[in-house]
mmCIF file of C-alpha atoms in Angstrom:
data_model
loop_
_atom_site.group_PDB
_atom_site.id
_atom_site.type_symbol
_atom_site.label_atom_id
_atom_site.label_comp_id
_atom_site.label_asym_id
_atom_site.label_seq_id
_atom_site.Cartn_x
_atom_site.Cartn_y
_atom_site.Cartn_z
ATOM 1 C CA MET A 1 26.149 -41.202 -70.715
ATOM 2 C CA PRO A 2 28.652 -40.748 -67.865
ATOM 3 C CA GLU A 3 32.030 -42.253 -68.682
ATOM 4 C CA LEU A 4 34.982 -43.219 -66.482
ATOM 5 C CA PRO A 5 36.035 -39.674 -65.435
ATOM 6 C CA GLU A 6 32.469 -38.719 -64.511
ATOM 7 C CA VAL A 7 31.932 -41.875 -62.438
ATOM 8 C CA GLU A 8 35.340 -41.467 -60.776
ATOM 9 C CA VAL A 9 34.455 -37.891 -59.793
ATOM 10 C CA VAL A 10 31.296 -39.257 -58.170
ATOM 11 C CA ARG A 11 33.208 -42.088 -56.456
ATOM 12 C CA ALA A 12 35.856 -39.765 -55.059
ATOM 13 C CA GLY A 13 33.193 -37.378 -53.809
ATOM 14 C CA LEU A 14 31.367 -40.192 -52.013
ATOM 15 C CA GLU A 15 34.389 -42.013 -50.625
ATOM 16 C CA ARG A 16 35.031 -39.871 -47.567
ATOM 17 C CA ALA A 17 31.324 -39.503 -46.795
ATOM 18 C CA VAL A 18 30.305 -43.168 -46.944
ATOM 19 C CA SER A 19 33.397 -45.056 -45.764
ATOM 20 C CA GLY A 20 32.515 -46.457 -42.353
ATOM 21 C CA ALA A 21 29.013 -44.975 -42.466
ATOM 22 C CA LEU A 22 25.944 -46.771 -41.141
ATOM 23 C CA ILE A 23 22.875 -47.127 -43.357
ATOM 24 C CA SER A 24 20.159 -46.401 -40.815
ATOM 25 C CA ALA A 25 17.199 -46.420 -43.208
ATOM 26 C CA VAL A 26 16.410 -46.937 -46.904
ATOM 27 C CA GLU A 27 13.510 -45.454 -48.880
ATOM 28 C CA VAL A 28 12.611 -46.801 -52.328
ATOM 29 C CA PHE A 29 10.382 -44.415 -54.274
ATOM 30 C CA ASP A 30 10.460 -46.261 -57.603
ATOM 31 C CA GLN A 31 10.810 -50.017 -57.875
ATOM 32 C CA ARG A 32 12.040 -49.672 -61.459
ATOM 33 C CA SER A 33 15.375 -48.506 -60.087
ATOM 34 C CA LEU A 34 15.784 -51.955 -58.516
ATOM 35 C CA LYS A 35 15.554 -53.813 -61.834
ATOM 36 C CA ARG A 36 19.033 -55.319 -61.383
ATOM 37 C CA HIS A 37 18.418 -56.396 -57.807
ATOM 38 C CA VAL A 38 17.669 -60.130 -57.468
ATOM 39 C CA PRO A 39 14.788 -60.548 -54.973
ATOM 40 C CA ALA A 40 15.795 -64.140 -54.230
ATOM 41 C CA ALA A 41 18.899 -62.768 -52.494
ATOM 42 C CA GLY A 42 16.683 -60.895 -50.032
ATOM 43 C CA ALA A 43 14.720 -57.671 -49.863
ATOM 44 C CA PHE A 44 16.795 -54.673 -50.975
ATOM 45 C CA VAL A 45 15.922 -52.606 -47.910
ATOM 46 C CA ASP A 46 16.526 -55.448 -45.430
ATOM 47 C CA LEU A 47 19.953 -56.223 -46.916
ATOM 48 C CA LEU A 48 21.093 -52.631 -46.343
ATOM 49 C CA GLU A 49 19.518 -51.275 -43.186
ATOM 50 C CA GLY A 50 21.770 -51.666 -40.162
ATOM 51 C CA HIS A 51 24.895 -52.301 -42.234
ATOM 52 C CA ARG A 52 27.947 -50.142 -42.782
ATOM 53 C CA MET A 53 29.613 -49.271 -46.059
ATOM 54 C CA ARG A 54 33.359 -49.920 -46.127
ATOM 55 C CA SER A 55 34.307 -47.715 -49.063
ATOM 56 C CA ALA A 56 33.333 -46.488 -52.539
ATOM 57 C CA VAL A 57 34.817 -48.541 -55.403
ATOM 58 C CA ARG A 58 34.802 -48.164 -59.183
ATOM 59 C CA ARG A 59 35.718 -50.298 -62.158
ATOM 60 C CA GLY A 60 35.083 -48.715 -65.536
ATOM 61 C CA LYS A 61 31.666 -47.057 -65.275
ATOM 62 C CA PHE A 62 30.419 -49.280 -62.432
ATOM 63 C CA LEU A 63 30.320 -48.076 -58.836
ATOM 64 C CA TRP A 64 29.845 -50.188 -55.724
ATOM 65 C CA PHE A 65 29.983 -49.930 -51.947
ATOM 66 C CA PRO A 66 31.245 -53.055 -50.129
ATOM 67 C CA LEU A 67 29.229 -53.711 -46.976
ATOM 68 C CA ASP A 68 30.602 -54.653 -43.568
ATOM 69 C CA ASP A 69 30.682 -58.386 -44.380
ATOM 70 C CA ALA A 70 32.873 -57.896 -47.468
ATOM 71 C CA THR A 71 36.157 -59.847 -47.682
ATOM 72 C CA ASP A 72 38.498 -61.073 -50.397
ATOM 73 C CA ALA A 73 36.470 -64.276 -50.453
ATOM 74 C CA GLY A 74 33.010 -62.764 -50.713
ATOM 75 C CA GLY A 75 30.344 -60.803 -48.872
ATOM 76 C CA ARG A 76 27.984 -58.239 -50.353
ATOM 77 C CA ALA A 77 28.032 -54.791 -51.920
ATOM 78 C CA LEU A 78 25.576 -52.100 -52.943
ATOM 79 C CA VAL A 79 26.074 -51.811 -56.720
ATOM 80 C CA THR A 80 25.159 -48.563 -58.468
ATOM 81 C CA HIS A 81 25.020 -47.951 -62.199
ATOM 82 C CA LEU A 82 24.299 -44.417 -63.369
ATOM 83 C CA GLY A 83 22.923 -45.435 -66.763
ATOM 84 C CA MET A 84 22.187 -42.441 -68.995
ATOM 85 C CA SER A 85 21.121 -39.890 -66.397
ATOM 86 C CA GLY A 86 21.672 -41.287 -62.895
ATOM 87 C CA GLN A 87 23.047 -39.068 -60.146
ATOM 88 C CA VAL A 88 24.212 -39.916 -56.628
ATOM 89 C CA LEU A 89 23.877 -36.800 -54.495
ATOM 90 C CA LEU A 90 24.871 -36.022 -50.915
ATOM 91 C CA ARG A 91 22.195 -33.993 -49.173
ATOM 92 C CA THR A 92 21.522 -32.495 -45.747
ATOM 93 C CA PRO A 93 18.474 -34.194 -44.209
ATOM 94 C CA GLY A 94 15.289 -32.300 -45.005
ATOM 95 C CA VAL A 95 16.517 -30.780 -48.278
ATOM 96 C CA GLU A 96 13.946 -31.142 -51.056
ATOM 97 C CA GLU A 97 15.255 -32.833 -54.219
ATOM 98 C CA ASP A 98 14.532 -31.018 -57.491
ATOM 99 C CA GLY A 99 15.143 -34.065 -59.663
ATOM 100 C CA LEU A 100 13.334 -37.386 -59.914
ATOM 101 C CA LEU A 101 14.290 -39.077 -56.645
ATOM 102 C CA ARG A 102 14.215 -42.888 -56.911
ATOM 103 C CA ILE A 103 16.060 -44.157 -53.814
ATOM 104 C CA ARG A 104 17.285 -42.509 -50.604
ATOM 105 C CA LEU A 105 19.790 -43.867 -48.087
ATOM 106 C CA HIS A 106 19.786 -42.366 -44.591
ATOM 107 C CA ILE A 107 23.403 -42.312 -43.467
ATOM 108 C CA GLU A 108 25.051 -41.892 -40.059
ATOM 109 C CA HIS A 109 28.796 -41.288 -40.168
ATOM 110 C CA PRO A 110 30.918 -41.394 -36.983
ATOM 111 C CA GLU A 111 32.705 -38.157 -37.964
ATOM 112 C CA HIS A 112 30.430 -36.349 -40.423
ATOM 113 C CA GLY A 113 27.103 -36.978 -38.746
ATOM 114 C CA GLU A 114 23.786 -37.613 -40.506
ATOM 115 C CA PHE A 115 23.088 -37.036 -44.201
ATOM 116 C CA TRP A 116 21.208 -38.481 -47.132
ATOM 117 C CA VAL A 117 22.518 -40.239 -50.225
ATOM 118 C CA ASN A 118 19.932 -39.590 -52.946
ATOM 119 C CA PHE A 119 19.788 -41.622 -56.142
ATOM 120 C CA VAL A 120 18.158 -39.407 -58.775
ATOM 121 C CA ASP A 121 17.507 -40.739 -62.263
ATOM 122 C CA GLN A 122 15.442 -39.014 -64.936
ATOM 123 C CA ARG A 123 15.324 -41.832 -67.503
ATOM 124 C CA ILE A 124 15.502 -44.785 -65.108
ATOM 125 C CA PHE A 125 18.260 -46.538 -67.074
ATOM 126 C CA GLY A 126 20.382 -46.544 -63.930
ATOM 127 C CA SER A 127 19.883 -48.804 -60.945
ATOM 128 C CA MET A 128 20.878 -49.921 -57.464
ATOM 129 C CA ALA A 129 21.185 -53.532 -56.305
ATOM 130 C CA VAL A 130 22.675 -55.546 -53.466
ATOM 131 C CA ASP A 131 24.915 -58.174 -55.022
ATOM 132 C CA ALA A 132 27.229 -60.954 -53.867
ATOM 133 C CA LEU A 133 30.973 -60.373 -54.106
ATOM 134 C CA LEU A 134 33.139 -62.878 -55.980
ATOM 135 C CA PRO A 135 36.947 -63.286 -55.891
ATOM 136 C CA THR A 136 38.686 -61.475 -58.758
ATOM 137 C CA ASP A 137 40.166 -63.692 -61.471
ATOM 138 C CA ASP A 138 43.690 -62.345 -60.995
ATOM 139 C CA GLY A 139 43.653 -62.000 -57.206
ATOM 140 C CA ARG A 140 44.259 -58.251 -57.459
ATOM 141 C CA ALA A 141 42.167 -55.463 -55.932
ATOM 142 C CA ALA A 142 38.888 -55.235 -57.845
ATOM 143 C CA GLY A 143 38.913 -51.523 -58.593
ATOM 144 C CA ARG A 144 39.821 -48.033 -57.490
ATOM 145 C CA GLY A 145 38.849 -47.345 -53.898
ATOM 146 C CA SER A 146 39.367 -50.765 -52.287
ATOM 147 C CA GLU A 147 42.124 -53.243 -51.567
ATOM 148 C CA LEU A 148 39.660 -56.141 -51.545
ATOM 149 C CA ALA A 149 40.182 -58.737 -54.276
ATOM 150 C CA SER A 150 36.435 -59.303 -54.623
ATOM 151 C CA ILE A 151 33.989 -57.863 -57.137
ATOM 152 C CA PRO A 152 30.178 -57.862 -57.481
ATOM 153 C CA GLY A 153 28.927 -60.654 -59.731
ATOM 154 C CA GLN A 154 27.144 -58.098 -61.914
ATOM 155 C CA VAL A 155 30.477 -56.358 -62.585
ATOM 156 C CA SER A 156 32.761 -59.396 -62.868
ATOM 157 C CA HIS A 157 32.510 -59.531 -66.681
ATOM 158 C CA ILE A 158 33.709 -55.927 -67.018
ATOM 159 C CA ALA A 159 37.364 -55.578 -68.006
ATOM 160 C CA ARG A 160 39.747 -53.450 -66.014
ATOM 161 C CA ASP A 161 40.068 -49.841 -67.115
ATOM 162 C CA PRO A 162 43.312 -48.260 -68.364
ATOM 163 C CA LEU A 163 43.783 -46.244 -65.134
ATOM 164 C CA ASP A 164 43.658 -49.411 -63.011
ATOM 165 C CA PRO A 165 47.136 -50.393 -61.698
ATOM 166 C CA ALA A 166 46.274 -54.032 -62.476
ATOM 167 C CA PHE A 167 45.393 -53.308 -66.124
ATOM 168 C CA SER A 168 47.578 -55.429 -68.433
ATOM 169 C CA ASP A 169 48.910 -53.459 -71.404
ATOM 170 C CA ALA A 170 50.329 -56.629 -72.974
ATOM 171 C CA ALA A 171 47.006 -58.474 -72.766
ATOM 172 C CA PHE A 172 45.208 -55.486 -74.276
ATOM 173 C CA PHE A 173 47.636 -55.279 -77.213
ATOM 174 C CA ALA A 174 47.328 -59.017 -77.807
ATOM 175 C CA SER A 175 43.524 -58.747 -77.840
ATOM 176 C CA LEU A 176 43.620 -55.883 -80.331
ATOM 177 C CA ALA A 177 45.842 -57.910 -82.640
ATOM 178 C CA ARG A 178 43.279 -60.732 -82.623
ATOM 179 C CA LYS A 179 40.150 -58.624 -83.109
ATOM 180 C CA ASN A 180 38.690 -58.351 -86.587
ATOM 181 C CA THR A 181 36.841 -55.099 -85.963
ATOM 182 C CA GLY A 182 37.289 -51.339 -86.202
ATOM 183 C CA ILE A 183 39.426 -49.829 -83.471
ATOM 184 C CA LYS A 184 36.685 -47.628 -82.025
ATOM 185 C CA ARG A 185 34.314 -50.573 -81.738
ATOM 186 C CA ALA A 186 37.075 -52.417 -79.868
ATOM 187 C CA MET A 187 37.608 -49.447 -77.552
ATOM 188 C CA LEU A 188 33.910 -49.442 -76.644
ATOM 189 C CA ASP A 189 33.923 -53.177 -75.856
ATOM 190 C CA GLN A 190 33.670 -53.229 -72.047
ATOM 191 C CA ASN A 191 34.812 -56.854 -72.023
ATOM 192 C CA LEU A 192 38.121 -55.767 -73.572
ATOM 193 C CA ILE A 193 38.756 -52.430 -71.854
ATOM 194 C CA SER A 194 36.316 -50.566 -69.656
ATOM 195 C CA GLY A 195 35.480 -46.949 -68.966
ATOM 196 C CA ILE A 196 35.864 -45.571 -72.506
ATOM 197 C CA GLY A 197 32.721 -44.194 -74.127
ATOM 198 C CA ASN A 198 31.985 -42.294 -77.297
ATOM 199 C CA ILE A 199 33.449 -38.958 -76.208
ATOM 200 C CA TYR A 200 36.820 -40.177 -74.975
ATOM 201 C CA ALA A 201 37.189 -42.695 -77.803
ATOM 202 C CA ASP A 202 36.866 -39.886 -80.344
ATOM 203 C CA GLU A 203 39.286 -37.681 -78.412
ATOM 204 C CA SER A 204 41.914 -40.421 -78.012
ATOM 205 C CA LEU A 205 41.724 -41.482 -81.663
ATOM 206 C CA TRP A 206 42.092 -37.845 -82.763
ATOM 207 C CA ALA A 207 45.161 -37.450 -80.547
ATOM 208 C CA ALA A 208 46.720 -40.657 -81.906
ATOM 209 C CA ARG A 209 45.784 -39.769 -85.558
ATOM 210 C CA ILE A 210 43.851 -43.025 -86.050
ATOM 211 C CA HIS A 211 40.642 -43.363 -88.068
ATOM 212 C CA TYR A 212 37.805 -44.831 -86.001
ATOM 213 C CA ALA A 213 37.201 -47.623 -88.552
ATOM 214 C CA GLN A 214 40.868 -48.648 -88.815
ATOM 215 C CA PRO A 215 40.958 -52.449 -88.239
ATOM 216 C CA SER A 216 42.271 -53.203 -84.762
ATOM 217 C CA SER A 217 44.526 -55.965 -86.055
ATOM 218 C CA SER A 218 46.221 -53.560 -88.492
ATOM 219 C CA LEU A 219 47.711 -51.405 -85.731
ATOM 220 C CA SER A 220 51.388 -51.951 -85.093
ATOM 221 C CA ARG A 221 52.477 -52.429 -81.476
ATOM 222 C CA ALA A 222 53.936 -48.906 -81.527
ATOM 223 C CA LYS A 223 50.653 -47.407 -82.756
ATOM 224 C CA ALA A 224 48.645 -49.392 -80.206
ATOM 225 C CA LYS A 225 50.961 -48.158 -77.440
ATOM 226 C CA LEU A 226 50.511 -44.577 -78.632
ATOM 227 C CA LEU A 227 46.737 -44.980 -78.594
ATOM 228 C CA LEU A 228 46.718 -46.396 -75.060
ATOM 229 C CA THR A 229 48.962 -43.539 -73.936
ATOM 230 C CA GLU A 230 46.532 -41.012 -75.422
ATOM 231 C CA VAL A 231 43.554 -42.797 -73.833
ATOM 232 C CA ARG A 232 45.158 -42.460 -70.418
ATOM 233 C CA PHE A 233 46.114 -38.835 -71.032
ATOM 234 C CA VAL A 234 42.595 -37.886 -72.134
ATOM 235 C CA LEU A 235 40.962 -39.701 -69.215
ATOM 236 C CA GLU A 236 43.336 -38.178 -66.665
ATOM 237 C CA LYS A 237 42.825 -34.700 -68.081
ATOM 238 C CA ALA A 238 39.042 -35.090 -68.038
ATOM 239 C CA LEU A 239 39.227 -36.407 -64.490
ATOM 240 C CA ALA A 240 41.278 -33.404 -63.395
ATOM 241 C CA GLU A 241 38.709 -31.071 -64.940
ATOM 242 C CA GLY A 242 35.698 -32.776 -63.402
ATOM 243 C CA GLY A 243 34.429 -34.755 -66.382
ATOM 244 C CA THR A 244 32.446 -33.726 -69.435
ATOM 245 C CA SER A 245 28.999 -32.163 -69.232
ATOM 246 C CA PHE A 246 26.700 -30.974 -72.020
ATOM 247 C CA ASP A 247 23.526 -30.570 -69.941
ATOM 248 C CA ALA A 248 22.248 -30.807 -66.385
ATOM 249 C CA GLN A 249 22.008 -34.603 -66.309
ATOM 250 C CA TYR A 250 25.616 -35.276 -65.331
ATOM 251 C CA VAL A 251 26.589 -33.715 -62.007
ATOM 252 C CA ASN A 252 28.916 -34.690 -59.192
ATOM 253 C CA VAL A 253 27.773 -35.485 -55.653
ATOM 254 C CA ASN A 254 27.230 -31.811 -54.882
ATOM 255 C CA GLY A 255 25.282 -31.058 -58.061
ATOM 256 C CA ALA A 256 28.101 -29.345 -60.003
ATOM 257 C CA SER A 257 28.702 -30.099 -63.685
ATOM 258 C CA GLY A 258 32.038 -31.034 -65.207
ATOM 259 C CA TYR A 259 33.730 -28.738 -67.700
ATOM 260 C CA PHE A 260 36.046 -30.878 -69.836
ATOM 261 C CA SER A 261 33.745 -30.079 -72.785
ATOM 262 C CA HIS A 262 35.742 -26.864 -73.157
ATOM 263 C CA SER A 263 38.874 -28.953 -73.893
ATOM 264 C CA LEU A 264 37.476 -31.225 -76.612
ATOM 265 C CA ASN A 265 39.367 -31.415 -79.913
ATOM 266 C CA ALA A 266 37.025 -33.618 -81.974
ATOM 267 C CA TYR A 267 33.851 -34.748 -80.235
ATOM 268 C CA GLY A 268 30.890 -32.471 -80.966
ATOM 269 C CA ARG A 269 33.001 -30.142 -83.121
ATOM 270 C CA GLN A 270 31.731 -31.139 -86.579
ATOM 271 C CA GLY A 271 32.028 -28.231 -89.009
ATOM 272 C CA GLN A 272 34.699 -26.540 -86.878
ATOM 273 C CA PRO A 273 38.436 -26.365 -87.713
ATOM 274 C CA CYS A 274 40.647 -29.214 -86.569
ATOM 275 C CA PRO A 275 42.917 -27.750 -83.841
ATOM 276 C CA ARG A 276 45.884 -29.505 -85.465
ATOM 277 C CA CYS A 277 45.564 -28.889 -89.228
ATOM 278 C CA GLY A 278 42.729 -26.398 -89.603
ATOM 279 C CA ARG A 279 40.544 -28.565 -91.842
ATOM 280 C CA LEU A 280 36.966 -29.197 -90.757
ATOM 281 C CA ILE A 281 36.044 -31.872 -88.246
ATOM 282 C CA VAL A 282 33.439 -34.248 -89.707
ATOM 283 C CA ARG A 283 30.843 -36.511 -88.120
ATOM 284 C CA GLU A 284 29.798 -39.938 -89.414
ATOM 285 C CA SER A 285 27.113 -42.273 -88.065
ATOM 286 C CA PHE A 286 28.496 -45.033 -85.871
ATOM 287 C CA MET A 287 26.616 -47.598 -83.753
ATOM 288 C CA ASN A 288 23.511 -45.395 -83.435
ATOM 289 C CA ARG A 289 25.767 -42.559 -82.353
ATOM 290 C CA GLY A 290 28.392 -40.582 -84.192
ATOM 291 C CA SER A 291 32.148 -40.503 -84.724
ATOM 292 C CA HIS A 292 33.891 -37.149 -84.878
ATOM 293 C CA PHE A 293 37.279 -36.988 -86.568
ATOM 294 C CA CYS A 294 39.561 -35.087 -88.924
ATOM 295 C CA ALA A 295 39.547 -36.788 -92.331
ATOM 296 C CA HIS A 296 42.970 -35.268 -93.103
ATOM 297 C CA CYS A 297 44.758 -36.185 -89.856
ATOM 298 C CA GLN A 298 42.984 -39.514 -89.355
ATOM 299 C CA LYS A 299 43.083 -41.289 -92.717
ATOM 300 C CA LEU A 300 41.744 -44.818 -93.064
ATOM 301 C CA ARG A 301 44.728 -46.843 -94.237
ATOM 302 C CA SER A 302 44.712 -50.184 -96.003
ATOM 303 C CA ALA A 303 48.224 -51.111 -94.919
ATOM 304 C CA PRO A 304 49.107 -51.855 -91.301
ATOM 305 C CA GLN A 305 49.530 -48.647 -89.323
ATOM 306 C CA GLY A 306 52.870 -48.006 -87.760
#
């Protein structure tokens, strides 16, 4: 599943193309990709055609495009979630799409001319929806890519991500100290901290030398600070390298895959030497997925970790 760096690569690629662009027409090829759109709010196509997109915004793994009526107090946005295999691709009009095209936006930009925004999704876990914007709880900008302090209702429960300037380190540390759960489970809790998935959780925990099942409340403030530092470092590095890609399902807006997979230290490296100590990386089942770690460098400790 795409994680924060992958979605940010997509957002950044779309930002210049869609900001200020008119949606002249909308084609829906599969109604299943509208499963998160609420019909009572209006027909998806009617709510988009004839409106302009202000920008491309992201919080955690969610992506949205505020429409021309968006303000700090409300308005509407086109919300996009990539799910497991969703792709948002910029195409020249007339180009045939190889993948499973679900939705197409016909775009007219005052500088870049006409193009298509294609939503392609093999497994149909992703979606598009027009949603109402709500004021943010803290009055700060809702996410990367916009100064508006308003967020789609469908995204309002998602916590800020660690690359967000408004992310509160102190609040995060306090939440960890109260949680009676393993640290990796806490890191994957999108209501606590967003944008971290299985890959980057494993990589950050390896870097901080913390076992994935270490109780969150047992981490000292110093260890929690180290972990958050490593999370940010791993995410920034992955972002600089275009995200992580193991197959053709994750691509950026031009169809190119990320290559951070070449820089992984733990994830997917079971049976290979730990880059730090040389012992073998192991994999254990975790939440219907797997955790990859070095049993020597990342010991599960009974006493509080400092």
